[in-house]
Amino acid sequence: MAAQDGGAKMAAWARGVRGLLLDISGVLYDSGGGGGGAPIAGSAEAVRKIKASGLKLRFCTNETQATREKFVKKLQGLGFDISVAEVTAPAPAACRLLKERGLRPHLLVHDDLIPEFAEIDKTNPNCVVVGDAAENFSYANVNEAFRVLIGLEKPVLISLGRGRYYKETDGLKLDVGAYMKALEYACDVEAEVVGKPAKAFFESALAEMGVPPQQAIMIGDDIVNDVGGAQQCGMRAVQVRTGKYS
């Protein structure tokens, strides 16, 4: 009886939903340090069922270790029905912001993400963009970004997310937020976050789906960046018990 009541409450809670936003890492798969990864049991079938149901679907990720094209190709190889056009990610959003404001970035990002910034002027930088640079987060590279930022009359720090950590197949890894905070502290500046949990990032994903926040649900493994960010935008949200939750 209790299970029936719980099911009825969930059905009522989800009534009127027209679209879903899905996080990727920790929800669909656990990434691997060598560029591979392992799909989470049942996730590929879940994506197929969501698409077959007629619900609108958007993949909303803070992935910044690869271009969207390379990332999507990897997911397709793991059995997921996903296309580049269905993915909302921080790097393209950051490029739009840089162009709109005439900013020329010094990049502290993963080597595989650099092609996303191919059309951006990077001469004589007047801002710093930091992403999940992984092994590129050496002292020399972080210090170089610090020197660029501290040398600006009006320092501008743009961060592709602010996550604390994430899970890979071999364990937890520090995320971009830890390095963002170091630069904020050293330069006495507040970063502009492009990616989850920024409200504008969720609004962009909703606009691409053509669904208002009241009719969408975000599904993720991060209570702050996925669930909290979505709720701040007026959406409902669900935290899964995979990825960093576990």
mmCIF file with all atom_site columns, C-alpha atoms in Angstrom, residues 28-218:
data_model
loop_
_atom_site.group_PDB
_atom_site.id
_atom_site.type_symbol
_atom_site.label_atom_id
_atom_site.label_alt_id
_atom_site.label_comp_id
_atom_site.label_asym_id
_atom_site.label_entity_id
_atom_site.label_seq_id
_atom_site.pdbx_PDB_ins_code
_atom_site.Cartn_x
_atom_site.Cartn_y
_atom_site.Cartn_z
_atom_site.occupancy
_atom_site.B_iso_or_equiv
_atom_site.pdbx_formal_charge
_atom_site.auth_seq_id
_atom_site.auth_comp_id
_atom_site.auth_asym_id
_atom_site.auth_atom_id
_atom_site.pdbx_PDB_model_num
ATOM 1   C CA . LEU A 1 28  ? 24.631 7.873  -17.875 1.00 0.00 ? 28  LEU A CA 1
ATOM 2   C CA . TYR A 1 29  ? 28.211 6.714  -17.429 1.00 0.00 ? 29  TYR A CA 1
ATOM 3   C CA . ASP A 1 30  ? 31.299 6.936  -15.222 1.00 0.00 ? 30  ASP A CA 1
ATOM 4   C CA . SER A 1 31  ? 34.139 8.504  -17.162 1.00 0.00 ? 31  SER A CA 1
ATOM 5   C CA . GLY A 1 32  ? 37.533 6.821  -17.306 1.00 0.00 ? 32  GLY A CA 1
ATOM 6   C CA . GLY A 1 33  ? 40.892 8.459  -16.865 1.00 0.00 ? 33  GLY A CA 1
ATOM 7   C CA . GLY A 1 34  ? 42.154 7.063  -20.152 1.00 0.00 ? 34  GLY A CA 1
ATOM 8   C CA . GLY A 1 35  ? 39.367 8.688  -22.163 1.00 0.00 ? 35  GLY A CA 1
ATOM 9   C CA . GLY A 1 36  ? 37.042 5.692  -22.027 1.00 0.00 ? 36  GLY A CA 1
ATOM 10  C CA . GLY A 1 37  ? 34.486 5.008  -19.352 1.00 0.00 ? 37  GLY A CA 1
ATOM 11  C CA . ALA A 1 38  ? 31.739 2.598  -18.420 1.00 0.00 ? 38  ALA A CA 1
ATOM 12  C CA . PRO A 1 39  ? 27.987 3.052  -18.941 1.00 0.00 ? 39  PRO A CA 1
ATOM 13  C CA . ILE A 1 40  ? 25.840 2.847  -15.815 1.00 0.00 ? 40  ILE A CA 1
ATOM 14  C CA . ALA A 1 41  ? 23.541 -0.187 -15.923 1.00 0.00 ? 41  ALA A CA 1
ATOM 15  C CA . GLY A 1 42  ? 20.255 0.527  -17.698 1.00 0.00 ? 42  GLY A CA 1
ATOM 16  C CA . SER A 1 43  ? 21.143 4.085  -18.707 1.00 0.00 ? 43  SER A CA 1
ATOM 17  C CA . ALA A 1 44  ? 21.324 3.571  -22.493 1.00 0.00 ? 44  ALA A CA 1
ATOM 18  C CA . GLU A 1 45  ? 17.943 1.801  -22.445 1.00 0.00 ? 45  GLU A CA 1
ATOM 19  C CA . ALA A 1 46  ? 16.499 4.612  -20.308 1.00 0.00 ? 46  ALA A CA 1
ATOM 20  C CA . VAL A 1 47  ? 17.554 7.189  -22.913 1.00 0.00 ? 47  VAL A CA 1
ATOM 21  C CA . ARG A 1 48  ? 15.897 5.142  -25.658 1.00 0.00 ? 48  ARG A CA 1
ATOM 22  C CA . LYS A 1 49  ? 12.672 4.872  -23.642 1.00 0.00 ? 49  LYS A CA 1
ATOM 23  C CA . ILE A 1 50  ? 12.618 8.613  -22.914 1.00 0.00 ? 50  ILE A CA 1
ATOM 24  C CA . LYS A 1 51  ? 12.979 9.392  -26.613 1.00 0.00 ? 51  LYS A CA 1
ATOM 25  C CA . ALA A 1 52  ? 10.287 6.850  -27.533 1.00 0.00 ? 52  ALA A CA 1
ATOM 26  C CA . SER A 1 53  ? 7.909  8.404  -24.981 1.00 0.00 ? 53  SER A CA 1
ATOM 27  C CA . GLY A 1 54  ? 7.697  11.672 -26.891 1.00 0.00 ? 54  GLY A CA 1
ATOM 28  C CA . LEU A 1 55  ? 9.228  13.751 -24.086 1.00 0.00 ? 55  LEU A CA 1
ATOM 29  C CA . LYS A 1 56  ? 11.694 16.381 -25.218 1.00 0.00 ? 56  LYS A CA 1
ATOM 30  C CA . LEU A 1 57  ? 15.240 15.582 -24.101 1.00 0.00 ? 57  LEU A CA 1
ATOM 31  C CA . ARG A 1 58  ? 18.374 17.650 -23.623 1.00 0.00 ? 58  ARG A CA 1
ATOM 32  C CA . PHE A 1 59  ? 21.742 16.455 -22.358 1.00 0.00 ? 59  PHE A CA 1
ATOM 33  C CA . CYS A 1 60  ? 23.056 19.126 -20.000 1.00 0.00 ? 60  CYS A CA 1
ATOM 34  C CA . THR A 1 61  ? 26.718 18.626 -19.072 1.00 0.00 ? 61  THR A CA 1
ATOM 35  C CA . ASN A 1 62  ? 29.678 20.471 -17.581 1.00 0.00 ? 62  ASN A CA 1
ATOM 36  C CA . GLU A 1 63  ? 32.060 18.261 -19.575 1.00 0.00 ? 63  GLU A CA 1
ATOM 37  C CA . THR A 1 64  ? 35.132 20.310 -20.543 1.00 0.00 ? 64  THR A CA 1
ATOM 38  C CA . GLN A 1 65  ? 37.760 17.666 -21.270 1.00 0.00 ? 65  GLN A CA 1
ATOM 39  C CA . ALA A 1 66  ? 36.775 17.296 -24.927 1.00 0.00 ? 66  ALA A CA 1
ATOM 40  C CA . THR A 1 67  ? 34.882 19.014 -27.724 1.00 0.00 ? 67  THR A CA 1
ATOM 41  C CA . ARG A 1 68  ? 31.205 18.163 -27.969 1.00 0.00 ? 68  ARG A CA 1
ATOM 42  C CA . GLU A 1 69  ? 31.895 16.217 -31.155 1.00 0.00 ? 69  GLU A CA 1
ATOM 43  C CA . LYS A 1 70  ? 34.547 14.017 -29.562 1.00 0.00 ? 70  LYS A CA 1
ATOM 44  C CA . PHE A 1 71  ? 32.524 13.571 -26.359 1.00 0.00 ? 71  PHE A CA 1
ATOM 45  C CA . VAL A 1 72  ? 29.373 12.548 -28.255 1.00 0.00 ? 72  VAL A CA 1
ATOM 46  C CA . LYS A 1 73  ? 31.327 10.105 -30.414 1.00 0.00 ? 73  LYS A CA 1
ATOM 47  C CA . LYS A 1 74  ? 32.608 8.421  -27.250 1.00 0.00 ? 74  LYS A CA 1
ATOM 48  C CA . LEU A 1 75  ? 29.073 8.154  -25.834 1.00 0.00 ? 75  LEU A CA 1
ATOM 49  C CA . GLN A 1 76  ? 27.761 6.724  -29.101 1.00 0.00 ? 76  GLN A CA 1
ATOM 50  C CA . GLY A 1 77  ? 30.514 4.109  -28.877 1.00 0.00 ? 77  GLY A CA 1
ATOM 51  C CA . LEU A 1 78  ? 29.185 3.186  -25.432 1.00 0.00 ? 78  LEU A CA 1
ATOM 52  C CA . GLY A 1 79  ? 25.723 2.547  -26.908 1.00 0.00 ? 79  GLY A CA 1
ATOM 53  C CA . PHE A 1 80  ? 23.939 5.866  -26.319 1.00 0.00 ? 80  PHE A CA 1
ATOM 54  C CA . ASP A 1 81  ? 21.464 7.404  -28.770 1.00 0.00 ? 81  ASP A CA 1
ATOM 55  C CA . ILE A 1 82  ? 22.830 10.962 -28.653 1.00 0.00 ? 82  ILE A CA 1
ATOM 56  C CA . SER A 1 83  ? 23.790 13.672 -31.131 1.00 0.00 ? 83  SER A CA 1
ATOM 57  C CA . VAL A 1 84  ? 25.852 16.862 -30.845 1.00 0.00 ? 84  VAL A CA 1
ATOM 58  C CA . ALA A 1 85  ? 22.748 18.970 -31.447 1.00 0.00 ? 85  ALA A CA 1
ATOM 59  C CA . GLU A 1 86  ? 21.160 17.546 -28.263 1.00 0.00 ? 86  GLU A CA 1
ATOM 60  C CA . VAL A 1 87  ? 24.032 18.564 -25.952 1.00 0.00 ? 87  VAL A CA 1
ATOM 61  C CA . THR A 1 88  ? 24.282 21.813 -23.979 1.00 0.00 ? 88  THR A CA 1
ATOM 62  C CA . ALA A 1 89  ? 27.864 22.313 -22.781 1.00 0.00 ? 89  ALA A CA 1
ATOM 63  C CA . PRO A 1 90  ? 29.894 25.199 -21.279 1.00 0.00 ? 90  PRO A CA 1
ATOM 64  C CA . ALA A 1 91  ? 32.539 25.798 -23.976 1.00 0.00 ? 91  ALA A CA 1
ATOM 65  C CA . PRO A 1 92  ? 30.164 26.921 -26.777 1.00 0.00 ? 92  PRO A CA 1
ATOM 66  C CA . ALA A 1 93  ? 28.342 29.144 -24.272 1.00 0.00 ? 93  ALA A CA 1
ATOM 67  C CA . ALA A 1 94  ? 31.664 30.645 -23.180 1.00 0.00 ? 94  ALA A CA 1
ATOM 68  C CA . CYS A 1 95  ? 32.629 31.335 -26.804 1.00 0.00 ? 95  CYS A CA 1
ATOM 69  C CA . ARG A 1 96  ? 29.385 33.244 -27.348 1.00 0.00 ? 96  ARG A CA 1
ATOM 70  C CA . LEU A 1 97  ? 30.072 35.312 -24.212 1.00 0.00 ? 97  LEU A CA 1
ATOM 71  C CA . LEU A 1 98  ? 33.665 36.055 -25.276 1.00 0.00 ? 98  LEU A CA 1
ATOM 72  C CA . LYS A 1 99  ? 32.561 37.255 -28.707 1.00 0.00 ? 99  LYS A CA 1
ATOM 73  C CA . GLU A 1 100 ? 29.710 39.373 -27.316 1.00 0.00 ? 100 GLU A CA 1
ATOM 74  C CA . ARG A 1 101 ? 32.032 41.182 -24.880 1.00 0.00 ? 101 ARG A CA 1
ATOM 75  C CA . GLY A 1 102 ? 35.139 41.393 -27.010 1.00 0.00 ? 102 GLY A CA 1
ATOM 76  C CA . LEU A 1 103 ? 37.163 39.286 -24.585 1.00 0.00 ? 103 LEU A CA 1
ATOM 77  C CA . ARG A 1 104 ? 40.425 37.582 -25.553 1.00 0.00 ? 104 ARG A CA 1
ATOM 78  C CA . PRO A 1 105 ? 41.071 34.623 -23.269 1.00 0.00 ? 105 PRO A CA 1
ATOM 79  C CA . HIS A 1 106 ? 44.115 33.040 -21.771 1.00 0.00 ? 106 HIS A CA 1
ATOM 80  C CA . LEU A 1 107 ? 43.008 29.391 -21.701 1.00 0.00 ? 107 LEU A CA 1
ATOM 81  C CA . LEU A 1 108 ? 43.600 27.093 -18.737 1.00 0.00 ? 108 LEU A CA 1
ATOM 82  C CA . VAL A 1 109 ? 41.739 24.121 -20.181 1.00 0.00 ? 109 VAL A CA 1
ATOM 83  C CA . HIS A 1 110 ? 42.222 20.528 -21.288 1.00 0.00 ? 110 HIS A CA 1
ATOM 84  C CA . ASP A 1 111 ? 44.172 20.125 -24.545 1.00 0.00 ? 111 ASP A CA 1
ATOM 85  C CA . ASP A 1 112 ? 41.228 18.308 -26.132 1.00 0.00 ? 112 ASP A CA 1
ATOM 86  C CA . LEU A 1 113 ? 38.929 21.302 -25.522 1.00 0.00 ? 113 LEU A CA 1
ATOM 87  C CA . ILE A 1 114 ? 41.118 23.896 -27.272 1.00 0.00 ? 114 ILE A CA 1
ATOM 88  C CA . PRO A 1 115 ? 39.525 23.324 -30.731 1.00 0.00 ? 115 PRO A CA 1
ATOM 89  C CA . GLU A 1 116 ? 36.242 24.729 -29.332 1.00 0.00 ? 116 GLU A CA 1
ATOM 90  C CA . PHE A 1 117 ? 38.016 28.122 -29.106 1.00 0.00 ? 117 PHE A CA 1
ATOM 91  C CA . ALA A 1 118 ? 39.533 28.024 -32.614 1.00 0.00 ? 118 ALA A CA 1
ATOM 92  C CA . GLU A 1 119 ? 37.568 31.075 -33.819 1.00 0.00 ? 119 GLU A CA 1
ATOM 93  C CA . ILE A 1 120 ? 38.288 33.152 -30.702 1.00 0.00 ? 120 ILE A CA 1
ATOM 94  C CA . ASP A 1 121 ? 41.015 35.836 -30.712 1.00 0.00 ? 121 ASP A CA 1
ATOM 95  C CA . LYS A 1 122 ? 43.516 34.860 -28.012 1.00 0.00 ? 122 LYS A CA 1
ATOM 96  C CA . THR A 1 123 ? 46.184 37.522 -28.639 1.00 0.00 ? 123 THR A CA 1
ATOM 97  C CA . ASN A 1 124 ? 47.023 39.886 -25.767 1.00 0.00 ? 124 ASN A CA 1
ATOM 98  C CA . PRO A 1 125 ? 44.562 38.238 -23.319 1.00 0.00 ? 125 PRO A CA 1
ATOM 99  C CA . ASN A 1 126 ? 42.209 40.400 -21.265 1.00 0.00 ? 126 ASN A CA 1
ATOM 100 C CA . CYS A 1 127 ? 40.580 37.541 -19.339 1.00 0.00 ? 127 CYS A CA 1
ATOM 101 C CA . VAL A 1 128 ? 41.216 33.985 -18.162 1.00 0.00 ? 128 VAL A CA 1
ATOM 102 C CA . VAL A 1 129 ? 39.022 30.983 -18.983 1.00 0.00 ? 129 VAL A CA 1
ATOM 103 C CA . VAL A 1 130 ? 39.420 27.946 -16.728 1.00 0.00 ? 130 VAL A CA 1
ATOM 104 C CA . GLY A 1 131 ? 37.939 24.510 -17.392 1.00 0.00 ? 131 GLY A CA 1
ATOM 105 C CA . ASP A 1 132 ? 38.573 20.964 -16.182 1.00 0.00 ? 132 ASP A CA 1
ATOM 106 C CA . ALA A 1 133 ? 42.179 20.892 -17.379 1.00 0.00 ? 133 ALA A CA 1
ATOM 107 C CA . ALA A 1 134 ? 43.070 17.591 -15.615 1.00 0.00 ? 134 ALA A CA 1
ATOM 108 C CA . GLU A 1 135 ? 46.836 17.050 -15.990 1.00 0.00 ? 135 GLU A CA 1
ATOM 109 C CA . ASN A 1 136 ? 47.187 20.608 -17.347 1.00 0.00 ? 136 ASN A CA 1
ATOM 110 C CA . PHE A 1 137 ? 46.525 21.874 -13.813 1.00 0.00 ? 137 PHE A CA 1
ATOM 111 C CA . SER A 1 138 ? 50.260 21.972 -13.126 1.00 0.00 ? 138 SER A CA 1
ATOM 112 C CA . TYR A 1 139 ? 51.759 24.625 -10.851 1.00 0.00 ? 139 TYR A CA 1
ATOM 113 C CA . ALA A 1 140 ? 53.360 26.332 -13.855 1.00 0.00 ? 140 ALA A CA 1
ATOM 114 C CA . ASN A 1 141 ? 50.089 26.505 -15.813 1.00 0.00 ? 141 ASN A CA 1
ATOM 115 C CA . VAL A 1 142 ? 47.967 27.676 -12.873 1.00 0.00 ? 142 VAL A CA 1
ATOM 116 C CA . ASN A 1 143 ? 50.620 30.266 -11.972 1.00 0.00 ? 143 ASN A CA 1
ATOM 117 C CA . GLU A 1 144 ? 50.704 31.536 -15.555 1.00 0.00 ? 144 GLU A CA 1
ATOM 118 C CA . ALA A 1 145 ? 46.919 32.017 -15.464 1.00 0.00 ? 145 ALA A CA 1
ATOM 119 C CA . PHE A 1 146 ? 47.322 33.808 -12.119 1.00 0.00 ? 146 PHE A CA 1
ATOM 120 C CA . ARG A 1 147 ? 49.920 36.175 -13.588 1.00 0.00 ? 147 ARG A CA 1
ATOM 121 C CA . VAL A 1 148 ? 47.702 37.056 -16.532 1.00 0.00 ? 148 VAL A CA 1
ATOM 122 C CA . LEU A 1 149 ? 44.719 37.677 -14.252 1.00 0.00 ? 149 LEU A CA 1
ATOM 123 C CA . ILE A 1 150 ? 46.566 39.681 -11.582 1.00 0.00 ? 150 ILE A CA 1
ATOM 124 C CA . GLY A 1 151 ? 48.118 41.832 -14.303 1.00 0.00 ? 151 GLY A CA 1
ATOM 125 C CA . LEU A 1 152 ? 44.784 43.014 -15.682 1.00 0.00 ? 152 LEU A CA 1
ATOM 126 C CA . GLU A 1 153 ? 43.394 46.401 -14.650 1.00 0.00 ? 153 GLU A CA 1
ATOM 127 C CA . LYS A 1 154 ? 39.922 44.824 -14.491 1.00 0.00 ? 154 LYS A CA 1
ATOM 128 C CA . PRO A 1 155 ? 40.434 41.065 -13.976 1.00 0.00 ? 155 PRO A CA 1
ATOM 129 C CA . VAL A 1 156 ? 37.839 38.822 -15.624 1.00 0.00 ? 156 VAL A CA 1
ATOM 130 C CA . LEU A 1 157 ? 37.782 35.122 -14.690 1.00 0.00 ? 157 LEU A CA 1
ATOM 131 C CA . ILE A 1 158 ? 35.386 32.846 -16.548 1.00 0.00 ? 158 ILE A CA 1
ATOM 132 C CA . SER A 1 159 ? 34.933 29.313 -15.202 1.00 0.00 ? 159 SER A CA 1
ATOM 133 C CA . LEU A 1 160 ? 33.389 26.457 -17.185 1.00 0.00 ? 160 LEU A CA 1
ATOM 134 C CA . GLY A 1 161 ? 31.488 25.147 -14.171 1.00 0.00 ? 161 GLY A CA 1
ATOM 135 C CA . ARG A 1 162 ? 32.299 25.201 -10.471 1.00 0.00 ? 162 ARG A CA 1
ATOM 136 C CA . GLY A 1 163 ? 32.083 21.530 -9.461  1.00 0.00 ? 163 GLY A CA 1
ATOM 137 C CA . ARG A 1 164 ? 34.161 20.384 -6.496  1.00 0.00 ? 164 ARG A CA 1
ATOM 138 C CA . TYR A 1 165 ? 34.834 16.857 -7.699  1.00 0.00 ? 165 TYR A CA 1
ATOM 139 C CA . TYR A 1 166 ? 33.488 14.122 -9.957  1.00 0.00 ? 166 TYR A CA 1
ATOM 140 C CA . LYS A 1 167 ? 33.731 10.364 -10.196 1.00 0.00 ? 167 LYS A CA 1
ATOM 141 C CA . GLU A 1 168 ? 35.750 8.372  -12.721 1.00 0.00 ? 168 GLU A CA 1
ATOM 142 C CA . THR A 1 169 ? 36.100 4.610  -12.922 1.00 0.00 ? 169 THR A CA 1
ATOM 143 C CA . ASP A 1 170 ? 39.249 4.759  -10.764 1.00 0.00 ? 170 ASP A CA 1
ATOM 144 C CA . GLY A 1 171 ? 37.841 7.077  -8.091  1.00 0.00 ? 171 GLY A CA 1
ATOM 145 C CA . LEU A 1 172 ? 37.019 10.719 -7.319  1.00 0.00 ? 172 LEU A CA 1
ATOM 146 C CA . LYS A 1 173 ? 38.835 13.567 -9.088  1.00 0.00 ? 173 LYS A CA 1
ATOM 147 C CA . LEU A 1 174 ? 39.153 17.268 -8.259  1.00 0.00 ? 174 LEU A CA 1
ATOM 148 C CA . ASP A 1 175 ? 36.967 19.372 -10.541 1.00 0.00 ? 175 ASP A CA 1
ATOM 149 C CA . VAL A 1 176 ? 37.410 22.864 -11.963 1.00 0.00 ? 176 VAL A CA 1
ATOM 150 C CA . GLY A 1 177 ? 35.810 24.570 -8.950  1.00 0.00 ? 177 GLY A CA 1
ATOM 151 C CA . ALA A 1 178 ? 38.825 23.912 -6.732  1.00 0.00 ? 178 ALA A CA 1
ATOM 152 C CA . TYR A 1 179 ? 41.153 25.717 -9.159  1.00 0.00 ? 179 TYR A CA 1
ATOM 153 C CA . MET A 1 180 ? 38.602 28.462 -9.809  1.00 0.00 ? 180 MET A CA 1
ATOM 154 C CA . LYS A 1 181 ? 38.526 29.172 -6.070  1.00 0.00 ? 181 LYS A CA 1
ATOM 155 C CA . ALA A 1 182 ? 42.331 29.327 -5.929  1.00 0.00 ? 182 ALA A CA 1
ATOM 156 C CA . LEU A 1 183 ? 42.415 31.981 -8.658  1.00 0.00 ? 183 LEU A CA 1
ATOM 157 C CA . GLU A 1 184 ? 39.526 33.880 -7.075  1.00 0.00 ? 184 GLU A CA 1
ATOM 158 C CA . TYR A 1 185 ? 41.351 33.990 -3.742  1.00 0.00 ? 185 TYR A CA 1
ATOM 159 C CA . ALA A 1 186 ? 44.752 34.907 -5.186  1.00 0.00 ? 186 ALA A CA 1
ATOM 160 C CA . CYS A 1 187 ? 43.397 37.700 -7.406  1.00 0.00 ? 187 CYS A CA 1
ATOM 161 C CA . ASP A 1 188 ? 40.530 38.902 -5.181  1.00 0.00 ? 188 ASP A CA 1
ATOM 162 C CA . VAL A 1 189 ? 38.052 38.433 -8.012  1.00 0.00 ? 189 VAL A CA 1
ATOM 163 C CA . GLU A 1 190 ? 34.732 36.593 -8.374  1.00 0.00 ? 190 GLU A CA 1
ATOM 164 C CA . ALA A 1 191 ? 34.505 34.189 -11.298 1.00 0.00 ? 191 ALA A CA 1
ATOM 165 C CA . GLU A 1 192 ? 31.686 34.271 -13.820 1.00 0.00 ? 192 GLU A CA 1
ATOM 166 C CA . VAL A 1 193 ? 30.420 30.698 -14.088 1.00 0.00 ? 193 VAL A CA 1
ATOM 167 C CA . VAL A 1 194 ? 29.395 29.416 -17.520 1.00 0.00 ? 194 VAL A CA 1
ATOM 168 C CA . GLY A 1 195 ? 27.822 25.998 -17.005 1.00 0.00 ? 195 GLY A CA 1
ATOM 169 C CA . LYS A 1 196 ? 25.866 24.379 -14.209 1.00 0.00 ? 196 LYS A CA 1
ATOM 170 C CA . PRO A 1 197 ? 24.653 25.692 -11.757 1.00 0.00 ? 197 PRO A CA 1
ATOM 171 C CA . ALA A 1 198 ? 24.414 29.071 -13.548 1.00 0.00 ? 198 ALA A CA 1
ATOM 172 C CA . LYS A 1 199 ? 20.800 30.063 -14.219 1.00 0.00 ? 199 LYS A CA 1
ATOM 173 C CA . ALA A 1 200 ? 21.603 31.267 -17.747 1.00 0.00 ? 200 ALA A CA 1
ATOM 174 C CA . PHE A 1 201 ? 23.013 27.835 -18.630 1.00 0.00 ? 201 PHE A CA 1
ATOM 175 C CA . PHE A 1 202 ? 19.786 26.043 -17.655 1.00 0.00 ? 202 PHE A CA 1
ATOM 176 C CA . GLU A 1 203 ? 17.712 28.726 -19.397 1.00 0.00 ? 203 GLU A CA 1
ATOM 177 C CA . SER A 1 204 ? 19.700 28.135 -22.585 1.00 0.00 ? 204 SER A CA 1
ATOM 178 C CA . ALA A 1 205 ? 19.018 24.376 -22.442 1.00 0.00 ? 205 ALA A CA 1
ATOM 179 C CA . LEU A 1 206 ? 15.306 24.993 -21.836 1.00 0.00 ? 206 LEU A CA 1
ATOM 180 C CA . ALA A 1 207 ? 15.127 27.438 -24.747 1.00 0.00 ? 207 ALA A CA 1
ATOM 181 C CA . GLU A 1 208 ? 16.779 24.871 -27.024 1.00 0.00 ? 208 GLU A CA 1
ATOM 182 C CA . MET A 1 209 ? 14.062 22.371 -26.003 1.00 0.00 ? 209 MET A CA 1
ATOM 183 C CA . GLY A 1 210 ? 11.282 24.944 -26.258 1.00 0.00 ? 210 GLY A CA 1
ATOM 184 C CA . VAL A 1 211 ? 9.988  23.994 -22.788 1.00 0.00 ? 211 VAL A CA 1
ATOM 185 C CA . PRO A 1 212 ? 9.319  26.370 -19.839 1.00 0.00 ? 212 PRO A CA 1
ATOM 186 C CA . PRO A 1 213 ? 11.020 25.524 -16.504 1.00 0.00 ? 213 PRO A CA 1
ATOM 187 C CA . GLN A 1 214 ? 7.726  24.563 -14.851 1.00 0.00 ? 214 GLN A CA 1
ATOM 188 C CA . GLN A 1 215 ? 7.315  21.744 -17.399 1.00 0.00 ? 215 GLN A CA 1
ATOM 189 C CA . ALA A 1 216 ? 10.834 20.296 -17.165 1.00 0.00 ? 216 ALA A CA 1
ATOM 190 C CA . ILE A 1 217 ? 12.767 18.045 -14.785 1.00 0.00 ? 217 ILE A CA 1
ATOM 191 C CA . MET A 1 218 ? 16.532 17.951 -14.332 1.00 0.00 ? 218 MET A CA 1
#
